[in-house]
Coordinates of C-alpha atoms and ligand atoms in Angstrom, one line a residue:
X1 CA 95.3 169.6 152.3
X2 CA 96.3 172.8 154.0
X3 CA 93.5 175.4 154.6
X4 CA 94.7 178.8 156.0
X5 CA 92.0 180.8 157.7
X6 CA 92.8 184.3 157.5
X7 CA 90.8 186.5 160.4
X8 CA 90.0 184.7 163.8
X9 CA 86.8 186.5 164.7
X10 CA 83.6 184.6 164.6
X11 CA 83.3 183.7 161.3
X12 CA 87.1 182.9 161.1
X13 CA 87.0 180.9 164.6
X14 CA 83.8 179.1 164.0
X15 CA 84.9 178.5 160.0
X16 CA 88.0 177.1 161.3
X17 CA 86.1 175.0 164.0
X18 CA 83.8 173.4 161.4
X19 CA 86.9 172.5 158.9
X20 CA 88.6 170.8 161.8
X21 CA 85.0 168.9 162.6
X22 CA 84.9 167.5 159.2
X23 CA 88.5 166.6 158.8
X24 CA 89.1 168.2 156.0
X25 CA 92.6 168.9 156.1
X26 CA 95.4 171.1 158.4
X27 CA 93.9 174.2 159.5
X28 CA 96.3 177.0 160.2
X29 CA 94.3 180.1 161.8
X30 CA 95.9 183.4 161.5
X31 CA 95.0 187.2 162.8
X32 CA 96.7 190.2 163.4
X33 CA 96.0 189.8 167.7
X34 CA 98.5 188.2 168.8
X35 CA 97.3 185.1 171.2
X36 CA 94.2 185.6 169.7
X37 CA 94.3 182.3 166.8
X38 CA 96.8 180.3 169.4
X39 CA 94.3 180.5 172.3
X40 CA 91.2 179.4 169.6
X41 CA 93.2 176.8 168.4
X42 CA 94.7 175.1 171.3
X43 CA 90.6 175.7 172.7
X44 CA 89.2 173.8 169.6
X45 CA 91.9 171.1 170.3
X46 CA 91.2 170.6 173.6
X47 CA 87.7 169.6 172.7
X48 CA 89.2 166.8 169.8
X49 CA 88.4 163.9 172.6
X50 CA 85.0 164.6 173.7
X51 CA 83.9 165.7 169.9
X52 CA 86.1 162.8 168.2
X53 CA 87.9 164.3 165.6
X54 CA 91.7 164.9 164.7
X55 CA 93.1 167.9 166.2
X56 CA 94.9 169.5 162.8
X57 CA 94.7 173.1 163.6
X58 CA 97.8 175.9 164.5
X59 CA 97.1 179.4 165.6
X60 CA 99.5 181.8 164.0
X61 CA 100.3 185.9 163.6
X62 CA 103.2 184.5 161.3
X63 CA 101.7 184.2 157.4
X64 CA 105.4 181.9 157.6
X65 CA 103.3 179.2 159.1
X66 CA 100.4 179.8 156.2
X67 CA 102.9 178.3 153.8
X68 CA 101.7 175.5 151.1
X69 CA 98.0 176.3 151.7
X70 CA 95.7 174.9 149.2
X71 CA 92.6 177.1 149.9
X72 CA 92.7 180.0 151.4
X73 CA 89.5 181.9 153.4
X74 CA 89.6 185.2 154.2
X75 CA 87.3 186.5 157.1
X76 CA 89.6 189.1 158.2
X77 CA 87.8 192.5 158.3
X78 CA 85.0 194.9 159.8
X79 CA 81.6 193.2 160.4
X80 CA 78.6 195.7 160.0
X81 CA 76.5 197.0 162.6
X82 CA 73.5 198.1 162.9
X83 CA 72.1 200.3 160.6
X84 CA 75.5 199.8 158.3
X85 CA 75.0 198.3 154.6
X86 CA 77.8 196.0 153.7
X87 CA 78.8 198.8 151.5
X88 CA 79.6 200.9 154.3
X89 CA 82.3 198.4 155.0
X90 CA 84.2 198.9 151.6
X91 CA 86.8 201.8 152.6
X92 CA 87.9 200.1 155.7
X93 CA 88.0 196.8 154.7
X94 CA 89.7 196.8 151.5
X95 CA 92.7 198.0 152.9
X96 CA 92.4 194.7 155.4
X97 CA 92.0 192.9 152.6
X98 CA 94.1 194.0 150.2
X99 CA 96.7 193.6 152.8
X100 CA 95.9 190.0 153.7
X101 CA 96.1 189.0 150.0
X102 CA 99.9 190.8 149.5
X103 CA 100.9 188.2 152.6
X104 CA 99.2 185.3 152.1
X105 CA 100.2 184.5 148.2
X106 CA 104.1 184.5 148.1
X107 CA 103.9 181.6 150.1
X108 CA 101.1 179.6 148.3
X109 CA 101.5 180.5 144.7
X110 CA 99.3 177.9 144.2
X111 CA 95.7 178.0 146.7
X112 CA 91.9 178.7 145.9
X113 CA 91.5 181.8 147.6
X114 CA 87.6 181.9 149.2
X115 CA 86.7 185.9 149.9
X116 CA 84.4 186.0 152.8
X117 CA 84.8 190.0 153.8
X118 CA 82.1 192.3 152.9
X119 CA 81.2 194.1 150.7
X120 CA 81.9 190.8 149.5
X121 CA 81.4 191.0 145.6
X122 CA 83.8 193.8 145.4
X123 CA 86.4 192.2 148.3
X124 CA 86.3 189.5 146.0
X125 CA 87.2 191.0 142.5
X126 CA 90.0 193.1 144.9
X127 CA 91.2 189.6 145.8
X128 CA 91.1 188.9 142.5
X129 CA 93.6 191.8 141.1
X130 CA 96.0 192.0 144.1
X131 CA 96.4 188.2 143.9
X132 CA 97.1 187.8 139.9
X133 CA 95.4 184.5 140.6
X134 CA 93.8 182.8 137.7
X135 CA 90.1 184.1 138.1
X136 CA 89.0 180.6 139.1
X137 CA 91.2 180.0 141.5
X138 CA 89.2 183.2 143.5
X139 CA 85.9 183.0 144.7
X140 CA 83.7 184.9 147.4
X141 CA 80.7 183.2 149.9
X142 CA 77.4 184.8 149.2
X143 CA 75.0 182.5 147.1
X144 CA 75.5 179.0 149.4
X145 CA 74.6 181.4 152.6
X146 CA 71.4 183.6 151.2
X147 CA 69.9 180.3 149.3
X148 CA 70.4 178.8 152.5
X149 CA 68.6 181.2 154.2
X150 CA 66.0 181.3 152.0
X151 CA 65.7 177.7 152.2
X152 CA 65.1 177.9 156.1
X153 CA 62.8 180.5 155.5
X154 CA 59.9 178.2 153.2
X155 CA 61.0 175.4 155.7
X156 CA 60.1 177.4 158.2
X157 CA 56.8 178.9 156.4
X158 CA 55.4 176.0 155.3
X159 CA 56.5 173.4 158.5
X160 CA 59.0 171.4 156.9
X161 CA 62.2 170.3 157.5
X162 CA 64.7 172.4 155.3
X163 CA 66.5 169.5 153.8
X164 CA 63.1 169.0 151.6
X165 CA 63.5 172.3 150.4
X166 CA 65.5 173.0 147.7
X167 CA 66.5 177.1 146.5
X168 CA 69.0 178.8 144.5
X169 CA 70.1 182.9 144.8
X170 CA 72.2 184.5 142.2
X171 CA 73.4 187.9 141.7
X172 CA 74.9 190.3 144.0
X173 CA 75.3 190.2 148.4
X174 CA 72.8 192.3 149.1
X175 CA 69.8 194.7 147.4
X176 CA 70.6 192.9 144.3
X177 CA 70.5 189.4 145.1
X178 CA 67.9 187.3 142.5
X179 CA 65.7 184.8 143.7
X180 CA 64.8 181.6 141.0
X181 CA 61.2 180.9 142.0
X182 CA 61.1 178.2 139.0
X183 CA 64.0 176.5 140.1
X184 CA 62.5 176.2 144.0
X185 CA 60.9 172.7 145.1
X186 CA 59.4 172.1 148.7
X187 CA 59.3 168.1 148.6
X188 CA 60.0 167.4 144.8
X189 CA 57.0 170.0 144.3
X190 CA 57.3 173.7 142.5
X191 CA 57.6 176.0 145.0
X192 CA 55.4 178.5 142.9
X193 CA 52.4 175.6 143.1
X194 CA 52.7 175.9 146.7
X195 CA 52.9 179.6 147.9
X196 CA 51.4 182.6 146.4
X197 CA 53.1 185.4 145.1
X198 CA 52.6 187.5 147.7
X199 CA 54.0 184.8 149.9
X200 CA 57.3 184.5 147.9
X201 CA 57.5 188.6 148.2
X202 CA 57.8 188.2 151.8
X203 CA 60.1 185.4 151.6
X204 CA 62.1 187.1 149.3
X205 CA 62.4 190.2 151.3
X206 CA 63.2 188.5 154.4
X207 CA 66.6 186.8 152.7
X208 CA 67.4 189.7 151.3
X209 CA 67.2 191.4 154.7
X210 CA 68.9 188.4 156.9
X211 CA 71.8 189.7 157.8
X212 CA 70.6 193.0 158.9
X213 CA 67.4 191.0 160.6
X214 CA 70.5 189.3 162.8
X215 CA 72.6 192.6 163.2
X216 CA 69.8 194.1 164.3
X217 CA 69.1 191.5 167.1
X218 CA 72.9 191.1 168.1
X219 CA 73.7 194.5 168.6
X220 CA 77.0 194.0 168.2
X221 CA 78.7 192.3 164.8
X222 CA 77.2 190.0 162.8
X223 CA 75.8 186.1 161.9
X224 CA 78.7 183.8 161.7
X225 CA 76.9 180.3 162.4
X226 CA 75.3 180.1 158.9
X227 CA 77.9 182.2 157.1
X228 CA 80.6 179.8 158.6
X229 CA 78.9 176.8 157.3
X230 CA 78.5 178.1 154.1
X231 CA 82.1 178.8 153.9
X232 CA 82.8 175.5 154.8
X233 CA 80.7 173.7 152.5
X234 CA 82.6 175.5 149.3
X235 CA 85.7 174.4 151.2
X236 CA 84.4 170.8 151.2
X237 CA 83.7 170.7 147.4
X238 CA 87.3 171.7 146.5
X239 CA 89.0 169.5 149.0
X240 CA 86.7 166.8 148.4
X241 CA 86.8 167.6 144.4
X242 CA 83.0 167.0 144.0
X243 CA 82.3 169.3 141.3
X244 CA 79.1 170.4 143.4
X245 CA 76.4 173.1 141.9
X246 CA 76.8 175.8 144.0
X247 CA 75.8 179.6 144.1
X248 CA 78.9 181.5 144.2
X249 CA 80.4 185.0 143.2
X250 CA 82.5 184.0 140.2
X251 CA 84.2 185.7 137.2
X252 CA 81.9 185.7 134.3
X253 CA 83.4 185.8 130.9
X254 CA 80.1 185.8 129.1
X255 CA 78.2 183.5 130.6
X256 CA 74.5 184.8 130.7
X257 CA 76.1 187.6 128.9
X258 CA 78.2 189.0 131.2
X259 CA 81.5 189.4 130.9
X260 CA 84.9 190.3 133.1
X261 CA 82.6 191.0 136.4
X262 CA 82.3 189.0 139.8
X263 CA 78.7 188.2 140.2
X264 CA 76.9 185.3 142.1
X265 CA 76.5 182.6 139.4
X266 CA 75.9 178.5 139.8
X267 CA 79.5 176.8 139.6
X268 CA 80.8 174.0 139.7
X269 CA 83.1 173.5 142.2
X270 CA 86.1 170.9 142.4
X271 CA 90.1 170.7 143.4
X272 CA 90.8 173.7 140.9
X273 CA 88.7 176.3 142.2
X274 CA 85.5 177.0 139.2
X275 CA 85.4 173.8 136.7
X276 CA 82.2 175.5 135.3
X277 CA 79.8 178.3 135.4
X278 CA 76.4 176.6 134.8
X279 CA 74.0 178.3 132.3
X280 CA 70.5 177.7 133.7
X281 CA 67.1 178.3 131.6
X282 CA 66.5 182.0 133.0
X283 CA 63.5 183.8 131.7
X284 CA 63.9 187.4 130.8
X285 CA 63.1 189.3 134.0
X286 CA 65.3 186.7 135.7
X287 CA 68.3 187.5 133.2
X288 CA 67.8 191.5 133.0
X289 CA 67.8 191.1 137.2
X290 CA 70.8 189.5 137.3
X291 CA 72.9 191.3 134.4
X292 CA 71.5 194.5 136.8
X293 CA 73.3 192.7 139.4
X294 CA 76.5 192.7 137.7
X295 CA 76.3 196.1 136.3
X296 CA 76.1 197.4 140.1
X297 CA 79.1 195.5 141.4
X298 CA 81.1 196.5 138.2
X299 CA 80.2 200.2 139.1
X300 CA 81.5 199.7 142.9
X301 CA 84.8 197.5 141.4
X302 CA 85.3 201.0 139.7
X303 CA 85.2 203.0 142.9
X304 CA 87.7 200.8 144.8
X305 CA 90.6 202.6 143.1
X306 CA 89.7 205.7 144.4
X307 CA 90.1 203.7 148.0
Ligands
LIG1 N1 80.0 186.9 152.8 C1 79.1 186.8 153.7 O1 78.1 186.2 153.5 C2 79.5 187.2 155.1 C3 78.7 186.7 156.2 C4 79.0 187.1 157.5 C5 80.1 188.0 157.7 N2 80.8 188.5 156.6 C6 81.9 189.4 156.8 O2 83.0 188.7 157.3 C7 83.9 189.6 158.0 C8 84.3 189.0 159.4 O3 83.1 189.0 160.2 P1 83.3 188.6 161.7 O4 81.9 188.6 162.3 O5 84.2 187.4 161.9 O6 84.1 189.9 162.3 P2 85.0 189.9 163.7 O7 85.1 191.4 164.0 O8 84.4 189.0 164.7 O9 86.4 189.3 163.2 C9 87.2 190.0 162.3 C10 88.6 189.6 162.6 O10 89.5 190.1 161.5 C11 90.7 190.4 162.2 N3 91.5 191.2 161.3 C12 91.4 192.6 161.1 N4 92.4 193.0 160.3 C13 93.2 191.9 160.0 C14 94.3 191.7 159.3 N5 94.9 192.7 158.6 N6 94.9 190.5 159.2 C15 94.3 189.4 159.9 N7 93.2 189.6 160.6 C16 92.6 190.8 160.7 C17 90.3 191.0 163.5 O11 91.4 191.1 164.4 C18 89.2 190.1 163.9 O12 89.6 189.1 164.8 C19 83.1 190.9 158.0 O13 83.6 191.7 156.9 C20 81.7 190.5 157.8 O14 80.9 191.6 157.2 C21 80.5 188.1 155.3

């Protein structure tokens, strides 16, 4: 497999660095700096005998060298700082991103393209349209990284290890993201028999503000550990073909009752991009918070003409 990783800042490097890791196929890094991908890649390589992994990875400014790629992650774009909202990132970026897609396609006709730029429900449906993909074969990383988040975050409240806890976010990358409380365990055990509500409030509140908790403490750009393994792990699935459950901002075409929107939804995952978009048993607040979700990105997909 060929996986092209389109932006060699920290999410792109350390994306790129985590694909080589797990061997999942020929990494080609790209970026508009020139040196910038070669001097990563020949770093990441020179590490391949102490870590112990195959050293499959090219830096490139040439999108000739992207060629054949069978997923494609784009990274390439402003980060926020503090005291942006992702949605202050939507004029400059989409221009990044709209021009990344234009190079990228001609030459693999045929890849899953994974949107990781913010605002990154919107970058995502803009993928979507410049591309002329098939919807399924375009996705964006939001749902594995905030459910993974909150996961650490009742791992971390209650003292266990986070691999007993499991969560799920839907909805949008940011205000609107939608917590499941009935479909969190800590242990095999309802997370709602565990915590109060005023406990899963806080929680809730603290995913939702992650990233800015983190921008706020960097200063300067933002998380790319966490965000990079989350990219990863959708990488995984396809290459792999697992048809995993995972949160990710898909194309609805009525599912929940939404329709012709991105919006963070469960999915399976596999070699062709979405196999499925998973219905689970929502109650009503859960469903009106999540069409509200979709509503709200559909308004922003509408402002990105006038970009
Ligand atoms: N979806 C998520 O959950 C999530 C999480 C973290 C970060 N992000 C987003 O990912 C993006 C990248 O974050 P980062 O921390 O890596 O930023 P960064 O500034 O470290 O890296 C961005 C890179 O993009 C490159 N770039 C800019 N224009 C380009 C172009 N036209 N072609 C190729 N490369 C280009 C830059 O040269 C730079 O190396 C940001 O938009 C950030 O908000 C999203």
């Amino acid at each position: 497999m060929r996986i092209t990783v389109i932006g060699s800042g920290f999410v792109g490097q350390s994306t790129a660095m985590r694909l080589v890791h797990r061997g999942l196929g020929e990494v080609v890094l790209i970026d508009i700096i020139e040196g910038l991908p070669q001097g990563l890649a020949l770093d990441i390589k020179e590490s391949s005998p102490v870590v112990g992994f195959e050293p499959t990875i090219v830096g490139t400014n040439d999108y000739a060298d992207t060629a054949g790629s069978d997923v494609v992650v784009i990274t390439a774009g402003f980060p926020r700082q503090p005291g942006m909202s992702r949605m202050d990132l939507l004029g400059k970026n989409a221009g990044i991103v709209r021009s990344v897609v234009e190079q990228v396609t001609p030459g693999s006709p045929n890849a899953i393209i994974i949107v990781v730029t913010n605002p990154l429900d919107e970058m995502t449906y803009l993928a979507a349209e410049v591309s002329g993909f098939p919807k399924e074969r375009v996705i964006g990383m939001a749902g594995v990284l905030d459910s993974a988040r909150l996961r650490f975050f009742i791992a971390e409240e209650l003292g266990v290890s986070p691999l007993e806890v499991e969560a799920m976010t839907l909805g949008s990358h940011g205000e609107a993201m939608v917590p499941l409380p009935r479909q969190a365990t800590v242990g095999g055990k309802p997370l709602t028999d565990i915590v109060d509500e005023a406990a899963l409030e806080r929680l809730y509140a603290r995913t939702r503000d992650a990233g800015a908790e983190i921008v706020g403490l960097l200063k300067k750009g933002s998380a790319y550990y966490a965000p990079s393994a989350s990219a990863s792990k959708m990488v995984e699935a396809i290459v792999r073909d697992t048809g995993e459950l995972l949160p990710v901002c898909a194309w609805t075409s009525g599912q929940y009752g939404i329709r012709d929107v991105y919006v963070g939804v469960p999915v399976r995952l596999s070699r062709g991009g979405v196999s499925e978009i998973v219905e689970l048993d929502l109650n009503d607040d859960e469903l009106a918070a999540l069409r509200a979700a979709a509503e709200g990105i559909r308004a922003k997909c509408a402002d990105l003409s006038d970009v």
